[in-house]
mmCIF file of C-alpha atoms and ligand atoms in Angstrom:
data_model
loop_
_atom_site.group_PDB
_atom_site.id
_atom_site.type_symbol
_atom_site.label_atom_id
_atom_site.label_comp_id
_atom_site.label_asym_id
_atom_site.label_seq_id
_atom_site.Cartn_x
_atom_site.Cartn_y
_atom_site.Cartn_z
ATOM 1 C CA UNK A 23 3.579 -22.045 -2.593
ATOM 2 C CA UNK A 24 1.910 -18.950 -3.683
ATOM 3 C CA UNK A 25 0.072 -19.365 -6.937
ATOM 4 C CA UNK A 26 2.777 -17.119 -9.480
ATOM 5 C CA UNK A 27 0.855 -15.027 -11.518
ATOM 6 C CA UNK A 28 1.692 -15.304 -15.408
ATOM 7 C CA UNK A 29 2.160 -11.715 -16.846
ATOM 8 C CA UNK A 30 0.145 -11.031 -19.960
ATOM 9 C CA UNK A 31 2.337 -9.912 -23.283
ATOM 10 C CA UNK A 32 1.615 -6.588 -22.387
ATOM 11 C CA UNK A 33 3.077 -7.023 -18.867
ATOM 12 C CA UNK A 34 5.958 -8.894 -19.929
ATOM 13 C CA UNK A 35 6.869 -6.455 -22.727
ATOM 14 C CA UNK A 36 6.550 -3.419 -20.110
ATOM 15 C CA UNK A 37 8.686 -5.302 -17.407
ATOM 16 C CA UNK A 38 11.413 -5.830 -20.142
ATOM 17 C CA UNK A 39 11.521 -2.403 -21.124
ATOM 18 C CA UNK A 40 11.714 -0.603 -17.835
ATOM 19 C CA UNK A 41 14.369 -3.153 -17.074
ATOM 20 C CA UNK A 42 16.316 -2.623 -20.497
ATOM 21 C CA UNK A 43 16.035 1.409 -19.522
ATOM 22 C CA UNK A 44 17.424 1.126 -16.148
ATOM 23 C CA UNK A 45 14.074 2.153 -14.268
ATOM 24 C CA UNK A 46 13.758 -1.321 -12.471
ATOM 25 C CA UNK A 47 16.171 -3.306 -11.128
ATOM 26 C CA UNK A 48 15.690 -6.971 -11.441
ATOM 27 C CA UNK A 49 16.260 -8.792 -8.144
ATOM 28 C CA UNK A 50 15.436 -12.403 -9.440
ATOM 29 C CA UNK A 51 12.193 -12.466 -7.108
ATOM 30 C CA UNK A 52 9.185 -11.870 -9.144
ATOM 31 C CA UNK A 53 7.427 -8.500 -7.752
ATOM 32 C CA UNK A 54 10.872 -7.756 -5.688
ATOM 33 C CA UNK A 55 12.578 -4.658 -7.792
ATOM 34 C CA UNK A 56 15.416 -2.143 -7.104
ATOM 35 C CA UNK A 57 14.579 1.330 -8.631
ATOM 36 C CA UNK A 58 16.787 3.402 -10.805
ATOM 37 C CA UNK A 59 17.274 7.038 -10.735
ATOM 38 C CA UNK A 60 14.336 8.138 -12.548
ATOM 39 C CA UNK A 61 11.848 6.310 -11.116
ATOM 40 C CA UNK A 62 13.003 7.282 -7.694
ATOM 41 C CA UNK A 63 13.039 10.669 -8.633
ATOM 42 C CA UNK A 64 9.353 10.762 -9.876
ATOM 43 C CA UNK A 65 7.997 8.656 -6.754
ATOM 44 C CA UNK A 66 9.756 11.105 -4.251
ATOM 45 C CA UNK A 67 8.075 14.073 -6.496
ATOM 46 C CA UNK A 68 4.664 12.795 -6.499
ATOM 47 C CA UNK A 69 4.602 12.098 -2.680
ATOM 48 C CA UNK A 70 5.763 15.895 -2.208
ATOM 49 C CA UNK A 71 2.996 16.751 -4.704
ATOM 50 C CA UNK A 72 0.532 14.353 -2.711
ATOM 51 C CA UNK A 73 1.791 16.316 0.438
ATOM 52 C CA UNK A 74 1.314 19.900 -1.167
ATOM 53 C CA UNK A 75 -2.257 18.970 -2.202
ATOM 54 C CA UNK A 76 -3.217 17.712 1.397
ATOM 55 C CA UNK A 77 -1.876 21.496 2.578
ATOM 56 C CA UNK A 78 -3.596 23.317 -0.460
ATOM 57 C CA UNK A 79 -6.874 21.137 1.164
ATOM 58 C CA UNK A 80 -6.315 23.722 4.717
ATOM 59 C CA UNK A 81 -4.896 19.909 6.068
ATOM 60 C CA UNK A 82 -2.289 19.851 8.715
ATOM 61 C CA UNK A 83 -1.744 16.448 9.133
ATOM 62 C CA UNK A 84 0.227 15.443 12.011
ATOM 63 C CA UNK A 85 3.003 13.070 11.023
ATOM 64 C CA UNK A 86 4.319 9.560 12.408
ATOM 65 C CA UNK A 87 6.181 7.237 10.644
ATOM 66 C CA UNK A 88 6.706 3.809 11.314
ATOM 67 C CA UNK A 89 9.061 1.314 10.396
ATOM 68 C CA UNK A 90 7.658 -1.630 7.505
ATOM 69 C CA UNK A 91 7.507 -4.195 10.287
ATOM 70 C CA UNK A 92 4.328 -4.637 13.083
ATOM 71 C CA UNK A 93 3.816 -6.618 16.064
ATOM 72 C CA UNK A 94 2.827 -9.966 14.589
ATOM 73 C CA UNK A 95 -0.280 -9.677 17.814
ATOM 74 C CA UNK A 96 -1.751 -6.879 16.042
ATOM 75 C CA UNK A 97 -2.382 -8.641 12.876
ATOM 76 C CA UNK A 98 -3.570 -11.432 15.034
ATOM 77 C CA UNK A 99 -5.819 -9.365 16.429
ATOM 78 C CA UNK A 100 -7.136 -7.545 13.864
ATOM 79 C CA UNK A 101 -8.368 -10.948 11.785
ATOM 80 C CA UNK A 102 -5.654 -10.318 9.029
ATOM 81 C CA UNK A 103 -5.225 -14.315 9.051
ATOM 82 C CA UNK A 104 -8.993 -14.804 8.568
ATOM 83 C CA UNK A 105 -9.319 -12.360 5.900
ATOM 84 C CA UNK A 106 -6.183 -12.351 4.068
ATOM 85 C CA UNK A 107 -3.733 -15.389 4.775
ATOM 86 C CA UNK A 108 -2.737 -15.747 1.514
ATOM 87 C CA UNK A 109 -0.757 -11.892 1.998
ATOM 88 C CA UNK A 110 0.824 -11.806 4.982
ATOM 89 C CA UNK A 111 4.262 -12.720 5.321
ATOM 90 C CA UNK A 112 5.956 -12.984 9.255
ATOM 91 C CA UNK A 113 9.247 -12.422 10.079
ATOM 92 C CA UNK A 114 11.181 -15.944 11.335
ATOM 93 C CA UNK A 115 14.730 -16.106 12.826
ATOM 94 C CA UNK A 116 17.277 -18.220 14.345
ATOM 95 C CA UNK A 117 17.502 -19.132 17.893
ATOM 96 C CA UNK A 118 19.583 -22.723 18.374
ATOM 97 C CA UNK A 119 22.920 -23.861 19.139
ATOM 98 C CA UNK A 120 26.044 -23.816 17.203
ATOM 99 C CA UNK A 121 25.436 -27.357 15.993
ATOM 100 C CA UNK A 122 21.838 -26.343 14.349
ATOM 101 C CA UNK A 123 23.238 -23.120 13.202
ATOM 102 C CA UNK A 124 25.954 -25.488 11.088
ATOM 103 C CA UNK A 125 23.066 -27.802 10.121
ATOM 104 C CA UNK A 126 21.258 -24.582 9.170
ATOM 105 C CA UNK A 127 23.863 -23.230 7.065
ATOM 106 C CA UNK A 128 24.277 -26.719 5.285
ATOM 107 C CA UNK A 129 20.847 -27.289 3.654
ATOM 108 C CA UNK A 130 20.820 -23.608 2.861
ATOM 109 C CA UNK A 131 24.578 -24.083 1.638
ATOM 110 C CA UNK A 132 22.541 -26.726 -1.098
ATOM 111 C CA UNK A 133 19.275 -24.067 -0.940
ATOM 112 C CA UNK A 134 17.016 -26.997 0.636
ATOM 113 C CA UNK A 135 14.215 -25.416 2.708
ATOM 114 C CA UNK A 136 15.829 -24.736 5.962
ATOM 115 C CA UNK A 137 12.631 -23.370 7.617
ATOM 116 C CA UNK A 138 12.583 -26.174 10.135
ATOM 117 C CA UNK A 139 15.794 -24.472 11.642
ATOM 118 C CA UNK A 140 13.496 -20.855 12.277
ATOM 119 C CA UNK A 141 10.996 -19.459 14.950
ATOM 120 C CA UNK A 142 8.773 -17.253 14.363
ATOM 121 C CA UNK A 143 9.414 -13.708 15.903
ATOM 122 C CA UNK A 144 7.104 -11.638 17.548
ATOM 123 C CA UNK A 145 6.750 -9.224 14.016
ATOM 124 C CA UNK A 146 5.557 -9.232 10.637
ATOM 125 C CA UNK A 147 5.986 -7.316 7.719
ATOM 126 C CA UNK A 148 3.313 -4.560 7.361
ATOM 127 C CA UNK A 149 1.174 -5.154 5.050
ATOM 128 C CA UNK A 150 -1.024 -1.592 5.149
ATOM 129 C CA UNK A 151 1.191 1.233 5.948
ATOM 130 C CA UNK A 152 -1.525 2.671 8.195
ATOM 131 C CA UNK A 153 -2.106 -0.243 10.531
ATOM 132 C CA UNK A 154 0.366 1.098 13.684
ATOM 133 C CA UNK A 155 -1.388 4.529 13.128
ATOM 134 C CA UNK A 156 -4.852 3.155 15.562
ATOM 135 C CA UNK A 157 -2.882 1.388 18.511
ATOM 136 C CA UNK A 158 -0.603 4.792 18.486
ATOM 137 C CA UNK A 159 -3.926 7.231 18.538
ATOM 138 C CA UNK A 160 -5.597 4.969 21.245
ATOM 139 C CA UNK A 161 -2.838 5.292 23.380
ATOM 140 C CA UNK A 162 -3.616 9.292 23.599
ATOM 141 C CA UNK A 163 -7.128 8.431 25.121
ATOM 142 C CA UNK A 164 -10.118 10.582 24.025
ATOM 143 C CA UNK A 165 -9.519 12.330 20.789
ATOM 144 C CA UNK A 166 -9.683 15.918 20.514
ATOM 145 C CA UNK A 167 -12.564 17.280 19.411
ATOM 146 C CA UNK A 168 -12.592 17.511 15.473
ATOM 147 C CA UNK A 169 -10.978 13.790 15.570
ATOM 148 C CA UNK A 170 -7.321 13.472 13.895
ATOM 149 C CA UNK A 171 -5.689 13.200 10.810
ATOM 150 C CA UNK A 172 -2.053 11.631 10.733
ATOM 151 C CA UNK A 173 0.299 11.706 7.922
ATOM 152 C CA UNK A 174 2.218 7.972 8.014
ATOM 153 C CA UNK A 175 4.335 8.577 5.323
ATOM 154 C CA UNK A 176 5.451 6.552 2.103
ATOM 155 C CA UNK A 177 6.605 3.482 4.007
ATOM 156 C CA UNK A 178 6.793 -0.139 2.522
ATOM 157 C CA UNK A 179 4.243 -2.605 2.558
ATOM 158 C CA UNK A 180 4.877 -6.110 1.881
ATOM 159 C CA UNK A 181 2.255 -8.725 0.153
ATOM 160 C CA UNK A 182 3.031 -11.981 -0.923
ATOM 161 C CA UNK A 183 1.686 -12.184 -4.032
ATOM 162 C CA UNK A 184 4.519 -12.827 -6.861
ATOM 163 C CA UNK A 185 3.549 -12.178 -10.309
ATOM 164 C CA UNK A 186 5.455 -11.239 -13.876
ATOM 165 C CA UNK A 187 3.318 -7.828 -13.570
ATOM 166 C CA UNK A 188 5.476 -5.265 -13.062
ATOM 167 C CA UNK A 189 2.847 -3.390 -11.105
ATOM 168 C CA UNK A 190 2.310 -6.185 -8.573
ATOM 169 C CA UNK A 191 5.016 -6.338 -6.362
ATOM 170 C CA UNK A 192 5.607 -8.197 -3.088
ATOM 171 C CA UNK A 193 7.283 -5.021 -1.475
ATOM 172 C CA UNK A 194 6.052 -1.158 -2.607
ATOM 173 C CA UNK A 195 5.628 2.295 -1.176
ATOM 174 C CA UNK A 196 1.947 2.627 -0.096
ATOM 175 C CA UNK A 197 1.486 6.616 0.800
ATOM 176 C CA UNK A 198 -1.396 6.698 3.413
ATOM 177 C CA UNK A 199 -3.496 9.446 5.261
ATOM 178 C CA UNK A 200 -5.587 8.546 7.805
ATOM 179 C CA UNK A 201 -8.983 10.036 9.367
ATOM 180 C CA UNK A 202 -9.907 9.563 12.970
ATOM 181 C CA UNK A 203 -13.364 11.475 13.971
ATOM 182 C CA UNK A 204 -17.272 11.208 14.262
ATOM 183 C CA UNK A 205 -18.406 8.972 11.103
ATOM 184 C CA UNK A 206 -19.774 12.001 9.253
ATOM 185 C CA UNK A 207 -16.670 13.349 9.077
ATOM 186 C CA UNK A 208 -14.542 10.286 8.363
ATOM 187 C CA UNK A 209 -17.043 10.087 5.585
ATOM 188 C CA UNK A 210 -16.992 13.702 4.096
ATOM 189 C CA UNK A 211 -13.302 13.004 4.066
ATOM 190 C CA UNK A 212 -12.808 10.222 2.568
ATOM 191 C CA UNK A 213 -15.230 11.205 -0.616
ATOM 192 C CA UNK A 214 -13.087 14.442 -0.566
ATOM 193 C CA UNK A 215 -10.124 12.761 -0.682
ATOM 194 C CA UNK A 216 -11.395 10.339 -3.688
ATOM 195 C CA UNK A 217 -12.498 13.289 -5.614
ATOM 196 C CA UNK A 218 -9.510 15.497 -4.891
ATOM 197 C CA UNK A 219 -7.012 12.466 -5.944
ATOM 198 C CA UNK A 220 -8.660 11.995 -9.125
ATOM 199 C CA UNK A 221 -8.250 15.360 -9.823
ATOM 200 C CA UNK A 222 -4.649 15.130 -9.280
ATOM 201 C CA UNK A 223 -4.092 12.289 -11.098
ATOM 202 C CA UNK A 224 -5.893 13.585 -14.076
ATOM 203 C CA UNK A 225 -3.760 16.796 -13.758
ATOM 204 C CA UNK A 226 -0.888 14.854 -14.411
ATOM 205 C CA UNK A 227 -2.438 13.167 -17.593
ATOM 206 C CA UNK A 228 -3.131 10.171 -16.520
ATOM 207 C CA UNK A 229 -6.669 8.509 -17.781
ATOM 208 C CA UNK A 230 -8.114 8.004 -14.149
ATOM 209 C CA UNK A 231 -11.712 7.082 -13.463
ATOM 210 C CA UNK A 232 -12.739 5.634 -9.952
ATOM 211 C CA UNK A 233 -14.837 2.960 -9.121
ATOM 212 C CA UNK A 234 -16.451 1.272 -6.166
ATOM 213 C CA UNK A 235 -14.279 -1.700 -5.095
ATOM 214 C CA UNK A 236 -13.213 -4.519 -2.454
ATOM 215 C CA UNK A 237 -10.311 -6.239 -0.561
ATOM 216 C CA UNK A 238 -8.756 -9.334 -2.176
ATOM 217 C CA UNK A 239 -10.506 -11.384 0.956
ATOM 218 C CA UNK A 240 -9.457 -15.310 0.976
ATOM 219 C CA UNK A 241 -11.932 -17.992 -0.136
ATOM 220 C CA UNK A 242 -15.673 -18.592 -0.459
ATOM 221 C CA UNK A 243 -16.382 -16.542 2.698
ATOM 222 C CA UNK A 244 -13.831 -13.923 1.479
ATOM 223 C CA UNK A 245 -16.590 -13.511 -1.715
ATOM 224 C CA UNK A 246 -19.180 -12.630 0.975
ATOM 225 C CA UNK A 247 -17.139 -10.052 2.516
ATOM 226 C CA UNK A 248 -16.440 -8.482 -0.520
ATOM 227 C CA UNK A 249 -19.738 -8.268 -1.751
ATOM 228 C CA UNK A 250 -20.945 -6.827 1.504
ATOM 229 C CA UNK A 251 -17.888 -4.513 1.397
ATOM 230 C CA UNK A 252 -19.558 -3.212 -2.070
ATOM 231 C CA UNK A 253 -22.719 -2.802 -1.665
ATOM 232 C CA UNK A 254 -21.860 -0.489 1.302
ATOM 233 C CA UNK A 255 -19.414 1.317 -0.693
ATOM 234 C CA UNK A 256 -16.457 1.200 1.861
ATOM 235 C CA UNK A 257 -13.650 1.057 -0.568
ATOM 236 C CA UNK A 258 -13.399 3.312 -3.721
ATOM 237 C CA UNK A 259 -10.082 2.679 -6.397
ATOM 238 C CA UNK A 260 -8.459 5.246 -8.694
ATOM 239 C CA UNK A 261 -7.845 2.730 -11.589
ATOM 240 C CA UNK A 262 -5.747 3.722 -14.244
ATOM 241 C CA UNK A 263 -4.652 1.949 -17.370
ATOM 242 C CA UNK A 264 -0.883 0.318 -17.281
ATOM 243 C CA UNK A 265 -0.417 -2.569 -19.230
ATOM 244 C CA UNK A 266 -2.714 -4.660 -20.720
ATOM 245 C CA UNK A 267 -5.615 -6.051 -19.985
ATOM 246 C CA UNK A 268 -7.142 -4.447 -17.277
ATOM 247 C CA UNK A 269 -6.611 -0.940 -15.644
ATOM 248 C CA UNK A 270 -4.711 -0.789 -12.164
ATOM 249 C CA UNK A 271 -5.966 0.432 -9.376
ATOM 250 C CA UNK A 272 -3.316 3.173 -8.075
ATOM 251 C CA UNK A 273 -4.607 4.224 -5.137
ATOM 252 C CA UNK A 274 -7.703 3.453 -2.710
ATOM 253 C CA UNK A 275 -10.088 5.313 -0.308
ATOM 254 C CA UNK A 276 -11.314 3.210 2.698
ATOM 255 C CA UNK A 277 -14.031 3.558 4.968
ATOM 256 C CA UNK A 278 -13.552 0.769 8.289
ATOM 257 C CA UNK A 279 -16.529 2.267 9.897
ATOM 258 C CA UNK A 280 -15.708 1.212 14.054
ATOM 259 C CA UNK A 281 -12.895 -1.777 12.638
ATOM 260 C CA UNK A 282 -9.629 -0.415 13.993
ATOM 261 C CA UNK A 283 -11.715 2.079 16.794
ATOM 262 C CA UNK A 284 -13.653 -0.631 17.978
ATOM 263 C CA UNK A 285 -10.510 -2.807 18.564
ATOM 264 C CA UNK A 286 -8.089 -0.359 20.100
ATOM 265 C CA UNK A 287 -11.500 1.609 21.869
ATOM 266 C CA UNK A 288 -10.600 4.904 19.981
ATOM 267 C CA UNK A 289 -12.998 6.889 21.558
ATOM 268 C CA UNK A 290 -13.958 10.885 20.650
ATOM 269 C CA UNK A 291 -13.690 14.055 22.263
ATOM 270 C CA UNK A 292 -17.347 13.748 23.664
ATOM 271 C CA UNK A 293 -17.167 9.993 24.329
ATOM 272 C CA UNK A 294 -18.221 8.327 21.380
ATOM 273 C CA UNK A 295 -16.921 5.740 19.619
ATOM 274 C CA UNK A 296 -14.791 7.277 16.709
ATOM 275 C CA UNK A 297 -14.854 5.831 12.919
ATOM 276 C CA UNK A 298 -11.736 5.773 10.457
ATOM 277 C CA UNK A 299 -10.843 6.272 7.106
ATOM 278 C CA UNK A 300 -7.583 6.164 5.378
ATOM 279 C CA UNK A 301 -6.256 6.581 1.776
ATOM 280 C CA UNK A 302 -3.285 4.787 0.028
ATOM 281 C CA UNK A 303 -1.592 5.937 -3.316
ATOM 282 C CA UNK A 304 0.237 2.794 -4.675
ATOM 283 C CA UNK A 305 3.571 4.903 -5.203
ATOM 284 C CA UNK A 306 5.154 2.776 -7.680
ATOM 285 C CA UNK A 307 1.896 2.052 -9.618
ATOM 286 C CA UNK A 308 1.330 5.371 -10.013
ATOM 287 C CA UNK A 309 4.809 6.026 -11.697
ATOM 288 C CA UNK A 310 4.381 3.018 -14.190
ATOM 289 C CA UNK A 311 1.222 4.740 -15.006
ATOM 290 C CA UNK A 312 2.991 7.757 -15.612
ATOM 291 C CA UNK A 313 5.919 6.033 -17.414
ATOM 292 C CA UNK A 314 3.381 3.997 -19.342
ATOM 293 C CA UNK A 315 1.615 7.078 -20.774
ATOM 294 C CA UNK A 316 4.205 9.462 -21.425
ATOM 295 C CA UNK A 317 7.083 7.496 -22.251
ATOM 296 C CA UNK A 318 10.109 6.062 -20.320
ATOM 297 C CA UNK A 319 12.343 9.185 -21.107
ATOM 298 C CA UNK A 320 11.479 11.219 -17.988
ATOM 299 C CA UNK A 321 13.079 13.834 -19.509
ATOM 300 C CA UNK A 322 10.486 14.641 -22.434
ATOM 301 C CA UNK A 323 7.696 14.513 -20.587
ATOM 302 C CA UNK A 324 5.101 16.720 -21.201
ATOM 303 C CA UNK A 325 5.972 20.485 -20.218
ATOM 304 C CA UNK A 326 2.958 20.722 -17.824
ATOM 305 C CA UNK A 327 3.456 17.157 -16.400
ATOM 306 C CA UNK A 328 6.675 17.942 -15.109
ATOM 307 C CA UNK A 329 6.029 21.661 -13.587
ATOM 308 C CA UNK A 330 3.306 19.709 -11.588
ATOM 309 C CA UNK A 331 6.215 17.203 -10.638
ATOM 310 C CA UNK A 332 9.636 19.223 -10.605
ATOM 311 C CA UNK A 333 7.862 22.783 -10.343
ATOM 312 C CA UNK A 334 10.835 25.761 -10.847
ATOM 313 C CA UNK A 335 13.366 22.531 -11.612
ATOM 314 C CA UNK A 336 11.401 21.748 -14.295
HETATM 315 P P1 LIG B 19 -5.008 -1.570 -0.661
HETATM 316 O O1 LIG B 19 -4.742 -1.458 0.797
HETATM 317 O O2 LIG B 19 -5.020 -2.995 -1.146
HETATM 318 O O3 LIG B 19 -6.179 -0.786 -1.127
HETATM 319 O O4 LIG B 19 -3.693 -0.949 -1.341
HETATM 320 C C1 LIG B 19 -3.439 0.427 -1.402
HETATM 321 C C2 LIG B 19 -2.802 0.765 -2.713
HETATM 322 O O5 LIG B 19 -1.525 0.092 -2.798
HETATM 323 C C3 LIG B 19 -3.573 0.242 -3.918
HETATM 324 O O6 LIG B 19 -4.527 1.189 -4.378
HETATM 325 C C4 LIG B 19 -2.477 0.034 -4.949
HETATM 326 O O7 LIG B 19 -2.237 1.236 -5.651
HETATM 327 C C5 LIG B 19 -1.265 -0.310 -4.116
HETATM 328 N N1 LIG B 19 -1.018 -1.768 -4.156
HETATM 329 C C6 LIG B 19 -1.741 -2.750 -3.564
HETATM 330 N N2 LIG B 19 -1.217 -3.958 -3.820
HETATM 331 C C7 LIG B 19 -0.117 -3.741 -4.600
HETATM 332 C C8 LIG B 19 0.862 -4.589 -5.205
HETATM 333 N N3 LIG B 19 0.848 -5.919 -5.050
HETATM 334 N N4 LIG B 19 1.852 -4.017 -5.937
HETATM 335 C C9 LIG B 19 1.899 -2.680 -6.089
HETATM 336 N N5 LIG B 19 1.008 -1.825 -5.544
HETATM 337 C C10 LIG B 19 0.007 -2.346 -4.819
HETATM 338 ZN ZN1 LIG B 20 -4.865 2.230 5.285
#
C-alpha cells in the first residue's frame, strides 16, 4: 500500500470547506475529487488565459492532444519504473472464462482483492501529460529548422500518491507546453517561460516566488538524482502558498537536456541531436491557490482578478 499522507489542520480545514461549498466533490478516494461549477469554471479560464499569454509571447504552438492513457512500453522505456515506481499506476483487465469471471465477481461481491483475476494491459495511466508529445515528433523525422513547440493541452495525469491534502490528488489537469530545438533555445525558453508564468500568476494576486527544484525520485539513489538534478538547475517550481505548512508548487519548468530526444532519436533540422523542455501548470493547484487567497465566493473576487479571468464577462 501507498504510504497515505496525513493532512495537516490547515489541509483538513481547507478540504472541508471547499467540500461544504460545493467546489469539490468527495469521491471517497483520498486525492480522487469531482469539481463543482466554480471551480470548473476558473480552471477552464485560466487555461484560456495560459493560452492567450503563450500568443501575446508571438507563440503559435501547434496542438495535439492525447488521451490520459500511454503505451505501458514507453514508460518502460523511458526508466519511469527506476525513477518513480512508487507513481505509476497501469491499467489491468479481465481476460478468463465465464467461471473466473463469476469467481471474479464473488470476492469483489465481498471487496476481497480480486487482482489475481487481472492482466496487465499493454497501457498505463499518464503520468506527465507531455510524455506522447516525443514518440509523436520523432515520427516526423528531422525537425524543422527553429525546432517545435506543441501545445498538449490540459489533459489528466494520474499519480498514486493519496493524501488528505486537497492539493495532492491522484488524478489532475497538468497544462503542458513543450520545446523541441537546439539546447540554446530549449533553454532561452524555458527561463522565458518561468519568468513569464510568474508574472502571470502574480497578476492574478497570487504570492508566487520560484525556486530551483527536483523530481520526487524513489529511494537512496532517487536522493542522488535529485541532487544532481539541482545543482544543474533542470527543474524550476512556481510555489505558491495554499494551506499550511509549506507553499505548493503550481506549476514547473523542465529542462531533459537529450532524455526524451536521445530515446526516440529526435534529431534537428541540420542533423543534430535536439534537446527538450516542457512546462506544466498544476490546473487544480493553481485554483485552490486562487480560492485560498481570495475567498471561496468566486463571485467577489477581486475586480481585476476576474477581468484577467472572465475578461468582458466579468
Ligand atoms: P511535475 O511533472 O511533477 O513537475 O508536475 C507538474 C505540475 O503538476 C506541478 O508543478 C504541480 O503543479 C502539478 N502536480 C504535480 N503533482 C500533483 C498532485 N499530486 N496533485 C496536484 N497537482 C500536482
Ligand atoms: Zn512535461
Amino acid at each position: 500500500m501507498a504510504a497515505f499522507r496525513e493532512a495537516s489542520p490547515d489541509q483538513a480545514e481547507l478540504l472541508e470547506a471547499l467540500v461544504e461549498a460545493g467546489l469539490l466533490v468527495p469521491s471517497g478516494v483520498p486525492g480522487v475529487y469531482g469539481r463543482g461549477s466554480d471551480f470548473e469554471d476558473v480552471r477552464q479560464r485560466f487555461d484560456a488565459y495560459v493560452t492567450r499569454a503563450a500568443a501575446a509571447a508571438g507563440e503559435r504552438p501547434e496542438v495535439l492532444r492525447f488521451p490520459p492513457v500511454l503505451p505501458r512500453r514507453q514508460i518502460e522505456d523511458l526508466g519511469y519504473l527506476e525513477n518513480f515506481p512508487h507513481l505509476a499506476g497501469a491499467v489491468f483487465a479481465f481476460e478468463g472464462t465465464e467461471a473466473q469471471a463469476r469467481a471474479m465477481a464473488e470476492t469483489a461481491g465481498r471487496h476481497e482483492d480480486w487482482s489475481a483475476h487481472q492482466c496487465m494491459t499493454d497501457l498505463v495511466l499518464t503520468p506527465a501529460v507531455c510524455y506522447p508529445v516525443y514518440p509523436a515528433i520523432a515520427r516526423r523525422g528531422a525537425l524543422p529548422a527553429g525546432g517545435v513547440t506543441i501545445d498538449p493541452g490540459a489533459s489528466y495525469a494520474f499519480r498514486h500518491e493519496p493524501s488528505g491534502d486537497p492539493a495532492r490528488l491522484q488524478m489532475f489537469h497538468m497544462r503542458e507546453l513543450v520545446r523541441i530545438a537546439e539546447p540554446e533555445t530549449v533553454q532561452t525558453w524555458r527561463d522565458g517561460w518561468r519568468d513569464r508564468a510568474l508574472a502571470l500568476l502574480v497578476d492574478l494576486g497570487l504570492d508566487a516566488s520560484f525556486d530551483v527544484a527536483s523530481d520526487p525520485f524513489f529511494g537512496r539513489s532517487g536522493r542522488m538524482m535529485a541532487a544532481s538534478q539541482r545543482e544543474q538547475a533542470l527543474k524550476f517550481e512556481i510555489l505558491v502558498p495554499i494551506a499550511a505548512p509549506e507553499p505548493t508548487a503550481v506549476a514547473s519548468f523542465n529542462y531533459h537536456q537529450d532524455h526524451f530526444s536521445g530515446l526516440y532519436g529526435i534529431t534537428t533540422a541540420d542533423g543534430g541531436t535536439a534537446h527538450t523542455a516542457c512546462l506544466g501548470f498544476g490546473h487544480e493547484r493553481i485554483v485552490l491557490a486562487l480560492l485560498h487567497t481570495h475567498g471561496l465566493d468566486v463571485a467577489a473576487w477581486p475586480p481585476e482578478v476576474r477581468t484577467l479571468l472572465w475578461g468582458a464577462e466579468a
